[in-house]
Short mmCIF file of C-alpha atoms and ligand atoms in Angstrom, two decimals:
data_model
loop_
_atom_site.label_atom_id
_atom_site.label_comp_id
_atom_site.label_asym_id
_atom_site.label_seq_id
_atom_site.Cartn_x
_atom_site.Cartn_y
_atom_site.Cartn_z
CA MET A 432 -0.01 0.00 0.01
CA ILE A 433 1.17 3.51 -0.71
CA LEU A 434 1.19 5.79 2.30
CA LEU A 435 0.67 9.50 1.92
CA GLU A 436 2.04 12.26 4.19
CA MET A 437 -0.65 14.52 5.61
CA GLU A 438 -0.63 17.73 7.64
CA LYS A 439 -1.02 17.41 11.38
CA ILE A 440 -4.46 18.44 12.70
CA ASN A 441 -4.82 20.21 15.94
CA VAL A 442 -7.56 18.34 17.81
CA LYS A 443 -9.13 20.01 20.82
CA SER A 444 -9.33 17.76 23.92
CA ALA A 445 -12.43 15.61 24.51
CA GLU A 446 -12.28 16.43 28.23
CA GLY A 447 -15.59 17.40 29.91
CA LYS A 448 -19.20 16.39 29.45
CA LEU A 449 -20.71 16.01 25.97
CA GLY A 450 -24.44 16.73 25.84
CA VAL A 451 -26.32 14.56 23.38
CA LEU A 452 -29.60 16.16 22.47
CA VAL A 453 -31.85 13.80 20.57
CA VAL A 454 -34.78 15.12 18.57
CA GLY A 455 -37.52 12.46 18.83
CA ILE A 456 -36.00 11.10 22.09
CA GLY A 457 -39.11 9.00 22.75
CA GLY A 458 -38.83 7.10 19.50
CA ALA A 459 -37.72 3.53 18.82
CA VAL A 460 -34.32 4.41 17.44
CA SER A 461 -33.56 7.04 20.08
CA SER A 462 -34.55 4.93 23.04
CA THR A 463 -32.73 1.90 21.73
CA PHE A 464 -29.61 4.02 21.24
CA ILE A 465 -29.77 5.51 24.73
CA VAL A 466 -30.56 2.23 26.53
CA GLY A 467 -27.71 0.50 24.72
CA THR A 468 -25.19 3.21 25.37
CA LEU A 469 -26.03 3.35 29.08
CA ALA A 470 -25.89 -0.51 29.31
CA VAL A 471 -22.52 -0.60 27.52
CA ARG A 472 -20.97 2.01 29.77
CA LYS A 473 -22.17 0.03 32.80
CA GLY A 474 -20.51 -3.07 31.39
CA LEU A 475 -23.90 -4.80 30.92
CA ALA A 476 -23.75 -5.18 27.12
CA GLN A 477 -21.43 -5.21 24.11
CA PRO A 478 -21.58 -2.31 21.61
CA ILE A 479 -22.26 -4.59 18.64
CA GLY A 480 -22.49 -2.70 15.34
CA SER A 481 -20.52 0.27 16.57
CA ILE A 482 -17.34 1.01 14.55
CA THR A 483 -15.97 3.49 17.10
CA GLN A 484 -16.30 0.97 19.93
CA LEU A 485 -15.40 -2.35 18.31
CA SER A 486 -13.37 -1.75 15.15
CA THR A 487 -9.65 -1.53 14.77
CA LEU A 488 -7.61 0.82 12.52
CA LYS A 489 -4.64 -0.40 10.54
CA LEU A 490 -1.67 1.96 10.86
CA GLY A 491 1.95 2.07 9.69
CA LYS A 492 3.74 0.08 7.03
CA GLY A 493 6.17 -2.81 6.60
CA ASN A 494 7.31 -4.23 9.91
CA ASP A 495 5.66 -1.33 11.64
CA VAL A 496 2.06 -2.34 10.83
CA ARG A 497 -0.14 -2.31 13.88
CA GLU A 498 -3.90 -2.43 14.37
CA PRO A 499 -5.11 -0.79 17.55
CA MET A 500 -8.76 -0.28 18.53
CA ILE A 501 -10.12 2.96 17.06
CA LYS A 502 -11.28 4.09 20.48
CA ASP A 503 -7.73 3.61 21.86
CA VAL A 504 -6.02 5.85 19.34
CA VAL A 505 -8.64 8.35 18.19
CA PRO A 506 -9.49 11.00 20.81
CA LEU A 507 -13.20 10.35 21.06
CA ALA A 508 -15.43 11.47 23.91
CA LYS A 509 -15.73 8.71 26.56
CA LEU A 510 -19.10 7.02 26.99
CA ASP A 511 -19.00 8.05 30.65
CA ASP A 512 -18.97 11.68 29.59
CA LEU A 513 -22.19 11.55 27.56
CA VAL A 514 -25.27 13.23 28.99
CA PHE A 515 -28.56 12.54 27.25
CA GLY A 516 -31.46 14.89 26.73
CA GLY A 517 -33.79 15.88 23.92
CA TRP A 518 -37.25 16.72 22.69
CA ASP A 519 -40.39 14.76 21.88
CA ILE A 520 -44.03 15.44 21.17
CA PHE A 521 -44.99 12.99 23.91
CA GLU A 522 -44.12 13.63 27.54
CA GLU A 523 -43.13 10.17 28.72
CA ASN A 524 -39.58 9.56 30.01
CA VAL A 525 -37.18 7.40 28.06
CA TYR A 526 -37.84 4.27 30.17
CA LEU A 527 -41.56 4.38 29.32
CA ALA A 528 -40.78 5.31 25.70
CA ALA A 529 -38.49 2.29 25.39
CA LYS A 530 -41.22 0.03 26.90
CA HIS A 531 -43.73 1.39 24.36
CA ALA A 532 -41.33 1.00 21.46
CA GLU A 533 -41.19 -2.76 22.25
CA VAL A 534 -37.75 -3.14 20.71
CA LEU A 535 -35.90 -4.18 23.83
CA GLU A 536 -36.90 -6.59 26.55
CA ASP A 537 -37.19 -5.86 30.28
CA LYS A 538 -33.92 -7.66 30.93
CA ASP A 539 -32.19 -4.96 28.90
CA LEU A 540 -34.10 -2.06 30.33
CA ASN A 541 -33.98 -2.99 34.01
CA GLY A 542 -30.24 -2.54 34.40
CA VAL A 543 -30.47 1.17 33.46
CA LYS A 544 -34.06 1.87 34.49
CA GLU A 545 -33.27 4.71 36.94
CA GLU A 546 -31.08 6.59 34.45
CA LEU A 547 -33.77 6.20 31.77
CA GLU A 548 -36.54 7.46 34.03
CA ALA A 549 -34.51 10.55 34.73
CA ILE A 550 -34.36 11.49 31.03
CA LYS A 551 -37.50 13.51 30.31
CA PRO A 552 -38.12 15.14 26.94
CA MET A 553 -38.36 18.91 26.51
CA LYS A 554 -41.44 20.16 24.61
CA ALA A 555 -41.09 19.73 20.84
CA ALA A 556 -41.19 22.07 17.94
CA PHE A 557 -43.94 20.25 16.04
CA ASP A 558 -46.48 20.96 13.31
CA ASN A 559 -49.05 18.45 12.16
CA ASN A 560 -48.69 19.68 8.57
CA TYR A 561 -45.26 18.00 8.40
CA VAL A 562 -46.05 14.75 10.21
CA THR A 563 -49.73 14.06 9.65
CA ARG A 564 -50.12 10.69 11.37
CA LEU A 565 -48.99 11.77 14.87
CA HIS A 566 -50.85 14.04 17.27
CA GLY A 567 -48.42 15.46 19.80
CA THR A 568 -49.42 16.57 23.26
CA TRP A 569 -46.04 17.96 24.42
CA VAL A 570 -45.38 20.77 22.01
CA LYS A 571 -44.24 24.35 22.16
CA ASP A 572 -46.29 27.40 21.19
CA ALA A 573 -44.55 30.02 19.15
CA ALA A 574 -45.83 33.04 17.21
CA THR A 575 -43.45 32.39 14.33
CA LYS A 576 -40.92 29.80 13.25
CA TRP A 577 -38.23 32.31 14.08
CA ASP A 578 -39.57 32.46 17.67
CA MET A 579 -39.52 28.65 17.69
CA VAL A 580 -35.86 28.73 16.82
CA GLU A 581 -35.27 31.10 19.72
CA GLN A 582 -37.00 28.74 22.14
CA LEU A 583 -34.94 25.78 20.91
CA ARG A 584 -31.77 27.81 21.27
CA GLN A 585 -32.71 28.56 24.86
CA ASP A 586 -33.34 24.84 25.47
CA ILE A 587 -29.85 24.05 24.25
CA ARG A 588 -28.28 26.70 26.41
CA ASP A 589 -30.27 25.63 29.47
CA PHE A 590 -29.40 21.95 28.97
CA LYS A 591 -25.75 22.77 28.60
CA ALA A 592 -25.66 24.90 31.76
CA ASN A 593 -27.86 22.62 33.88
CA ASN A 594 -25.79 19.53 32.99
CA ASN A 595 -22.42 21.19 33.12
CA CYS A 596 -21.67 20.26 29.52
CA ASP A 597 -18.65 21.52 27.63
CA ARG A 598 -20.07 20.66 24.26
CA VAL A 599 -23.40 19.58 22.75
CA VAL A 600 -24.28 17.52 19.67
CA VAL A 601 -27.84 17.46 18.28
CA ILE A 602 -29.10 14.41 16.43
CA TRP A 603 -32.38 14.15 14.57
CA ALA A 604 -33.98 10.74 15.07
CA ALA A 605 -37.56 12.02 14.91
CA SER A 606 -40.30 11.07 12.45
CA THR A 607 -39.85 11.59 8.73
CA GLU A 608 -41.49 14.82 7.70
CA VAL A 609 -43.48 15.26 4.46
CA TYR A 610 -41.52 16.00 1.35
CA VAL A 611 -40.39 19.65 1.21
CA PRO A 612 -38.58 20.31 -2.06
CA MET A 613 -35.60 22.68 -2.18
CA THR A 614 -36.59 26.11 -3.49
CA GLU A 615 -35.07 29.63 -3.60
CA THR A 616 -36.04 30.02 0.09
CA HIS A 617 -33.45 27.40 0.99
CA MET A 618 -30.68 28.84 -1.10
CA THR A 619 -29.39 31.68 1.09
CA LEU A 620 -29.32 32.31 4.77
CA SER A 621 -31.12 35.65 4.44
CA SER A 622 -34.02 34.08 2.50
CA LEU A 623 -34.21 31.25 5.03
CA GLU A 624 -34.35 33.62 7.97
CA LYS A 625 -36.91 35.81 6.21
CA ALA A 626 -39.09 32.72 5.59
CA MET A 627 -38.78 31.77 9.27
CA LYS A 628 -39.94 35.21 10.34
CA GLU A 629 -42.82 35.06 7.83
CA ASN A 630 -43.87 31.60 9.00
CA SER A 631 -43.46 30.18 5.52
CA LEU A 632 -44.73 26.65 4.76
CA GLU A 633 -41.35 25.96 3.29
CA ILE A 634 -39.84 25.86 6.81
CA ALA A 635 -40.41 22.48 8.47
CA PRO A 636 -39.85 21.98 12.24
CA SER A 637 -36.65 20.03 11.55
CA MET A 638 -35.18 23.15 10.00
CA CYS A 639 -35.87 25.08 13.24
CA TYR A 640 -33.94 22.46 15.24
CA ALA A 641 -31.05 22.51 12.75
CA TYR A 642 -30.88 26.26 12.76
CA ALA A 643 -30.99 26.41 16.55
CA ALA A 644 -28.22 23.82 16.91
CA ILE A 645 -25.87 25.44 14.45
CA ALA A 646 -26.47 28.91 15.84
CA GLU A 647 -25.53 27.52 19.26
CA GLY A 648 -22.35 26.02 17.86
CA ALA A 649 -23.64 22.41 18.22
CA PRO A 650 -22.99 19.94 15.38
CA PHE A 651 -26.18 18.64 13.79
CA ILE A 652 -26.78 15.10 12.47
CA ASN A 653 -29.79 14.34 10.37
CA GLY A 654 -30.85 10.66 10.64
CA ALA A 655 -34.02 11.10 8.59
CA PRO A 656 -34.36 11.83 4.88
CA ALA A 657 -35.92 15.33 5.07
CA LEU A 658 -34.26 18.46 3.67
CA THR A 659 -33.55 19.86 7.20
CA VAL A 660 -29.85 20.82 6.97
CA ASP A 661 -29.22 19.73 3.35
CA MET A 662 -29.45 23.12 1.65
CA PRO A 663 -27.13 25.99 0.82
CA ALA A 664 -28.74 28.29 3.43
CA MET A 665 -27.81 25.92 6.26
CA TRP A 666 -24.36 25.38 4.85
CA GLU A 667 -23.90 29.15 4.91
CA LEU A 668 -25.04 29.12 8.57
CA ALA A 669 -22.64 26.25 9.37
CA ASP A 670 -19.85 28.14 7.73
CA LYS A 671 -20.69 31.32 9.66
CA HIS A 672 -20.62 29.50 13.02
CA GLN A 673 -17.94 26.98 12.01
CA VAL A 674 -20.13 24.00 12.84
CA ALA A 675 -19.98 20.39 11.56
CA ILE A 676 -23.16 19.02 10.00
CA CYS A 677 -23.99 15.67 8.40
CA GLY A 678 -26.83 13.57 7.02
CA LYS A 679 -29.04 12.29 5.77
CA ASP A 680 -31.09 9.19 6.56
CA PHE A 681 -29.30 6.45 8.50
CA LYS A 682 -28.03 3.67 6.22
CA THR A 683 -29.27 0.63 8.10
CA GLY A 684 -30.90 -2.40 6.42
CA GLN A 685 -31.97 -2.56 2.83
CA THR A 686 -29.86 0.34 1.61
CA MET A 687 -26.81 -1.01 3.36
CA MET A 688 -27.27 -4.25 1.37
CA LYS A 689 -27.86 -2.23 -1.81
CA THR A 690 -24.62 -0.31 -1.38
CA VAL A 691 -22.78 -3.60 -0.99
CA LEU A 692 -24.41 -5.49 -3.88
CA ALA A 693 -24.49 -2.73 -6.46
CA PRO A 694 -20.71 -2.14 -6.30
CA ALA A 695 -20.21 -5.92 -6.63
CA LEU A 696 -22.23 -6.01 -9.88
CA LYS A 697 -20.33 -2.99 -11.19
CA THR A 698 -16.95 -4.39 -10.30
CA ARG A 699 -17.77 -7.57 -12.25
CA MET A 700 -19.35 -5.62 -15.16
CA LEU A 701 -22.64 -7.48 -14.80
CA GLY A 702 -25.73 -5.72 -16.13
CA LEU A 703 -28.80 -4.69 -14.17
CA SER A 704 -32.28 -4.39 -15.64
CA GLY A 705 -34.42 -4.10 -12.52
CA TRP A 706 -34.28 -3.71 -8.75
CA PHE A 707 -37.52 -4.08 -6.84
CA SER A 708 -37.27 -3.33 -3.12
CA THR A 709 -40.19 -3.71 -0.76
CA ASN A 710 -40.50 -3.65 3.01
CA ILE A 711 -43.07 -4.47 5.68
CA LEU A 712 -42.78 -2.84 9.06
CA GLY A 713 -45.14 -2.12 11.87
CA ASN A 714 -43.55 0.46 14.15
CA ARG A 715 -44.48 4.17 14.51
CA ASP A 716 -41.99 5.00 11.77
CA GLY A 717 -43.96 2.65 9.47
CA GLU A 718 -47.20 4.38 10.45
CA VAL A 719 -45.76 7.84 9.67
CA LEU A 720 -44.35 6.54 6.36
CA ASP A 721 -47.82 5.25 5.45
CA ASP A 722 -48.66 8.85 4.64
CA PRO A 723 -47.69 9.23 0.95
CA ALA A 724 -46.19 12.70 1.57
CA SER A 725 -43.78 11.33 4.23
CA PHE A 726 -43.06 8.25 2.10
CA LYS A 727 -42.09 10.53 -0.80
CA THR A 728 -39.26 11.94 1.33
CA LYS A 729 -38.01 8.40 2.10
CA GLU A 730 -38.49 7.23 -1.51
CA VAL A 731 -36.28 10.02 -2.90
CA SER A 732 -33.59 9.11 -0.36
CA LYS A 733 -33.73 5.35 -1.08
CA LEU A 734 -33.82 5.80 -4.87
CA SER A 735 -30.72 7.97 -5.08
CA VAL A 736 -28.28 5.13 -4.36
CA ILE A 737 -28.07 2.95 -7.47
CA ASP A 738 -27.42 5.52 -10.22
CA THR A 739 -24.44 7.08 -8.46
CA ILE A 740 -22.81 3.72 -7.90
CA LEU A 741 -23.48 2.24 -11.36
CA GLU A 742 -22.82 5.35 -13.43
CA PRO A 743 -25.22 4.53 -16.28
CA LYS A 744 -23.79 7.30 -18.49
CA LYS A 745 -20.45 5.51 -18.52
CA HIS A 746 -21.98 2.07 -18.99
CA PRO A 747 -25.23 2.47 -20.93
CA GLU A 748 -25.10 -1.16 -22.19
CA LEU A 749 -25.15 -2.40 -18.58
CA TYR A 750 -27.06 0.23 -16.63
CA GLY A 751 -28.78 2.46 -19.16
CA ASP A 752 -32.24 1.05 -18.65
CA ILE A 753 -32.88 0.11 -15.04
CA TYR A 754 -36.33 -0.19 -13.43
CA HIS A 755 -35.84 0.75 -9.77
CA LYS A 756 -38.79 0.67 -7.42
CA VAL A 757 -38.95 1.06 -3.64
CA ARG A 758 -42.04 0.29 -1.55
CA ILE A 759 -42.65 0.51 2.21
CA ASN A 760 -45.81 -1.06 3.60
CA TYR A 761 -47.14 -0.48 7.12
CA TYR A 762 -47.91 -3.87 8.63
CA PRO A 763 -48.50 -3.60 12.43
CA PRO A 764 -47.87 -7.27 13.42
CA ARG A 765 -44.19 -6.91 12.55
CA LYS A 766 -43.55 -3.95 14.92
CA ASP A 767 -39.89 -2.90 14.68
CA ASN A 768 -38.91 -6.20 13.05
CA LYS A 769 -38.87 -5.12 9.45
CA GLU A 770 -38.69 -7.53 6.53
CA GLY A 771 -37.09 -6.15 3.45
CA TRP A 772 -37.21 -8.05 0.12
CA ASP A 773 -35.11 -7.22 -2.92
CA ASN A 774 -35.66 -8.81 -6.28
CA ILE A 775 -32.68 -8.01 -8.50
CA ASP A 776 -32.77 -8.76 -12.23
CA ILE A 777 -29.29 -8.92 -13.60
CA PHE A 778 -27.74 -10.09 -16.85
CA GLY A 779 -24.40 -11.58 -17.84
CA TRP A 780 -22.41 -12.91 -20.78
CA LEU A 781 -24.32 -12.44 -24.05
CA GLY A 782 -27.14 -10.79 -22.10
CA TYR A 783 -28.47 -13.96 -20.38
CA PRO A 784 -30.72 -13.01 -17.47
CA MET A 785 -30.23 -14.06 -13.81
CA GLN A 786 -31.89 -13.13 -10.49
CA ILE A 787 -30.74 -12.36 -7.00
CA LYS A 788 -33.25 -12.44 -4.09
CA VAL A 789 -32.50 -10.89 -0.75
CA ASP A 790 -34.82 -11.41 2.23
CA PHE A 791 -33.48 -9.39 5.19
CA LEU A 792 -35.37 -10.05 8.39
CA CYS A 793 -33.87 -7.20 10.32
CA ARG A 794 -34.57 -5.09 13.36
CA ASP A 795 -34.66 -1.48 12.40
CA SER A 796 -33.68 0.15 15.68
CA ILE A 797 -31.13 -2.48 16.49
CA LEU A 798 -29.33 -1.58 13.25
CA ALA A 799 -29.74 2.20 13.70
CA ALA A 800 -28.70 2.56 17.37
CA PRO A 801 -24.94 1.94 16.96
CA LEU A 802 -24.94 4.37 14.04
CA CYS A 803 -26.33 7.05 16.33
CA LEU A 804 -23.56 6.42 18.84
CA ASP A 805 -20.81 6.52 16.21
CA LEU A 806 -22.24 9.63 14.60
CA VAL A 807 -22.48 11.49 17.88
CA LEU A 808 -18.85 10.65 18.77
CA LEU A 809 -17.43 11.27 15.30
CA THR A 810 -19.32 14.53 14.69
CA ASP A 811 -18.09 15.79 18.03
CA LEU A 812 -14.60 14.78 16.91
CA SER A 813 -15.06 16.70 13.66
CA GLN A 814 -16.08 19.79 15.60
CA ARG A 815 -13.00 19.52 17.84
CA CYS A 816 -10.81 19.15 14.76
CA GLY A 817 -12.20 22.40 13.37
CA PHE A 818 -13.96 20.63 10.42
CA SER A 819 -17.05 22.69 9.66
CA GLY A 820 -19.80 22.28 7.09
CA ILE A 821 -20.80 18.97 5.48
CA GLN A 822 -18.81 16.03 6.89
CA THR A 823 -18.61 13.91 3.70
CA TRP A 824 -16.17 11.58 5.47
CA LEU A 825 -19.16 10.32 7.46
CA SER A 826 -21.10 9.33 4.30
CA PHE A 827 -20.62 5.71 5.41
CA TYR A 828 -23.52 6.19 7.81
CA PHE A 829 -26.09 7.63 5.43
CA LYS A 830 -28.47 6.45 2.71
CA SER A 831 -28.34 9.81 1.02
CA PRO A 832 -25.04 11.41 1.93
CA MET A 833 -25.05 15.20 1.86
CA HIS A 834 -22.78 16.82 -0.69
CA GLU A 835 -22.34 20.19 -2.33
CA LEU A 836 -24.59 20.73 -5.32
CA ASP A 837 -21.84 20.43 -7.93
CA LYS A 838 -20.40 17.22 -6.38
CA GLN A 839 -21.44 13.55 -6.51
CA PRO A 840 -21.93 11.65 -3.23
CA GLU A 841 -20.04 8.42 -2.58
CA HIS A 842 -22.48 5.51 -1.98
CA ASP A 843 -20.27 2.41 -2.14
CA LEU A 844 -20.08 1.13 1.46
CA PHE A 845 -16.46 0.01 1.21
CA ALA A 846 -15.26 3.19 -0.52
CA GLN A 847 -17.05 5.13 2.22
CA ASP A 848 -15.34 3.00 4.88
CA ALA A 849 -11.89 3.62 3.32
CA LYS A 850 -12.51 7.37 3.30
CA MET A 851 -13.62 7.39 6.88
CA ARG A 852 -10.54 5.36 8.01
CA ASN A 853 -8.25 7.63 6.14
CA THR A 854 -9.80 10.67 7.79
CA LEU A 855 -9.27 9.06 11.17
CA ARG A 856 -5.61 8.39 10.28
CA MET A 857 -5.20 11.95 9.18
CA ILE A 858 -6.77 13.23 12.41
CA ILE A 859 -4.33 11.28 14.58
CA GLY A 860 -1.35 12.35 12.49
CA GLU A 861 -0.78 8.95 10.85
CA GLU A 862 -0.09 8.48 7.18
CA VAL A 863 -3.18 7.76 5.11
CA TYR A 864 -3.44 4.66 2.94
CA ASP A 865 -3.91 4.85 -0.77
CA TYR A 866 -5.95 1.70 -1.27
CA MET A 867 -5.29 1.92 -5.03
CA ASP A 868 -1.88 0.33 -4.76
N1 NAD B 38 -34.56 2.55 12.16
C1 NAD B 38 -33.94 2.63 11.00
O1 NAD B 38 -33.41 1.70 10.47
C2 NAD B 38 -33.95 3.99 10.34
C3 NAD B 38 -33.12 4.12 9.22
C4 NAD B 38 -33.08 5.35 8.59
C5 NAD B 38 -33.82 6.43 9.10
N2 NAD B 38 -34.59 6.24 10.16
C6 NAD B 38 -35.42 7.37 10.57
O2 NAD B 38 -35.21 7.63 11.95
C7 NAD B 38 -36.37 8.26 12.45
C8 NAD B 38 -36.76 7.64 13.76
O3 NAD B 38 -37.27 6.33 13.50
P1 NAD B 38 -38.03 5.53 14.63
O4 NAD B 38 -38.23 4.15 14.14
O5 NAD B 38 -37.37 5.72 15.92
O6 NAD B 38 -39.42 6.26 14.63
P2 NAD B 38 -40.37 6.54 15.88
O7 NAD B 38 -41.72 6.92 15.30
O8 NAD B 38 -40.38 5.39 16.82
O9 NAD B 38 -39.74 7.78 16.61
C9 NAD B 38 -39.85 9.11 16.15
C10 NAD B 38 -40.07 9.97 17.38
O10 NAD B 38 -40.07 11.32 16.95
C11 NAD B 38 -41.05 12.04 17.65
N3 NAD B 38 -41.28 13.25 16.92
C12 NAD B 38 -41.91 13.45 15.73
N4 NAD B 38 -41.87 14.73 15.35
C13 NAD B 38 -41.10 15.35 16.26
C14 NAD B 38 -40.65 16.72 16.44
N5 NAD B 38 -40.99 17.61 15.48
N6 NAD B 38 -39.90 17.02 17.48
C15 NAD B 38 -39.59 16.09 18.41
N7 NAD B 38 -39.98 14.80 18.31
C16 NAD B 38 -40.72 14.45 17.27
C17 NAD B 38 -42.16 11.04 17.74
O11 NAD B 38 -43.06 11.38 18.77
C18 NAD B 38 -41.40 9.76 18.04
O12 NAD B 38 -41.22 9.54 19.43
C19 NAD B 38 -37.40 8.26 11.36
O13 NAD B 38 -37.44 9.45 10.64
C20 NAD B 38 -36.87 7.16 10.44
O14 NAD B 38 -37.32 7.26 9.14
C21 NAD B 38 -34.69 5.06 10.80
#
């Protein structure tokens, strides 16, 4: 492998408490993330699925090659220093929320019950126009969306002060909002702020949270597919306050498989004529996505993957005519245990057709929780490194990685992994690997 020299990065210390403010803290993903993290730090569970906690990082060359744990060489915040808080449209504490989510069993909840009961959501910035299937009872009143931002900013300041936190990260793991397309309003900071003051319909609640976080100097992670922080106006704000942002839409089950299989087909120059993906799930996320307007947001995110990986313009004979369909069906009996089917029609030598079938019986929140933990720790790291704006090196974690308008996102899971590892090497002053040896 070729090793490249990189400049040394000055990383601020991870000393002190790191506030983790979760939007949608009463949800299945959020509660599973929090329960698991608390259990791991008490030594009651293993952090399975977390790269920061379990993976190693290859360093050096020749006889000098070594492979320490990432958490032993990268200056990440310690799990003991995390303090959880957040917002939800329902008042129940995280213990009750986790019970209702029915993802984890009592045996997993009981060991951290007291800590969970002590985590109570702050009132949410919520508007039924953007999530039509839920009817929140624990929501803020505000004259305008701009006033809503002010209230959220105050929440962040209060949380930081009351919990003696040095830093705060905000992560959106709340319901998927209806599709809000990017318009002129989202292109500049001044037009975004004007729209907030005028209570424009183009401003969704998630944008209020994102604005508040960035203005308070807190990195913002978007785990859902909505526009939220993925627009030039928010990038301008992030640049102004020198804050790290990333998103969007956690890459968990079906899309993770897609971003493994599609590069395999491309590497072998096998053709693709159709990819039909369907899911059944019965949790609250499934109920929200049953609304066609919320599903549209998810659909756009899930569909973006294949084209970028297969590059149909370069290979029209292989990928010029693909039928790609994604369906999500709400089916209550399955609760959080989603089943995702993929039927993939491919073709090989002389155009002869073949099929691949994937049936992934997964658990949505079990897959998403470790991504939340990694993203919180790595985005905090970015901020301490002085990396502001879109953190493309964290694309590994997202279905629809944010990128500047004139750039292409990286979707290939292993290429994303290589980029992330090289960034970690760079951060700790080690030579980066050029995997193209
Ligand atoms: N689980 C996965 O594999 C996965 C993958 C990618 C993305 N996601 C996304 O993560 C999000 C969370 O998924 P989930 O399964 O936990 O859903 P969930 O319905 O269990 O949780 C969402 C929570 O957000 C709350 N909420 C809604 N609007 C809010 C607002 N404006 N402010 C504060 N709280 C609000 C709800 O009350 C609920 O408690 C969804 O958007 C989902 O699409 C999940």
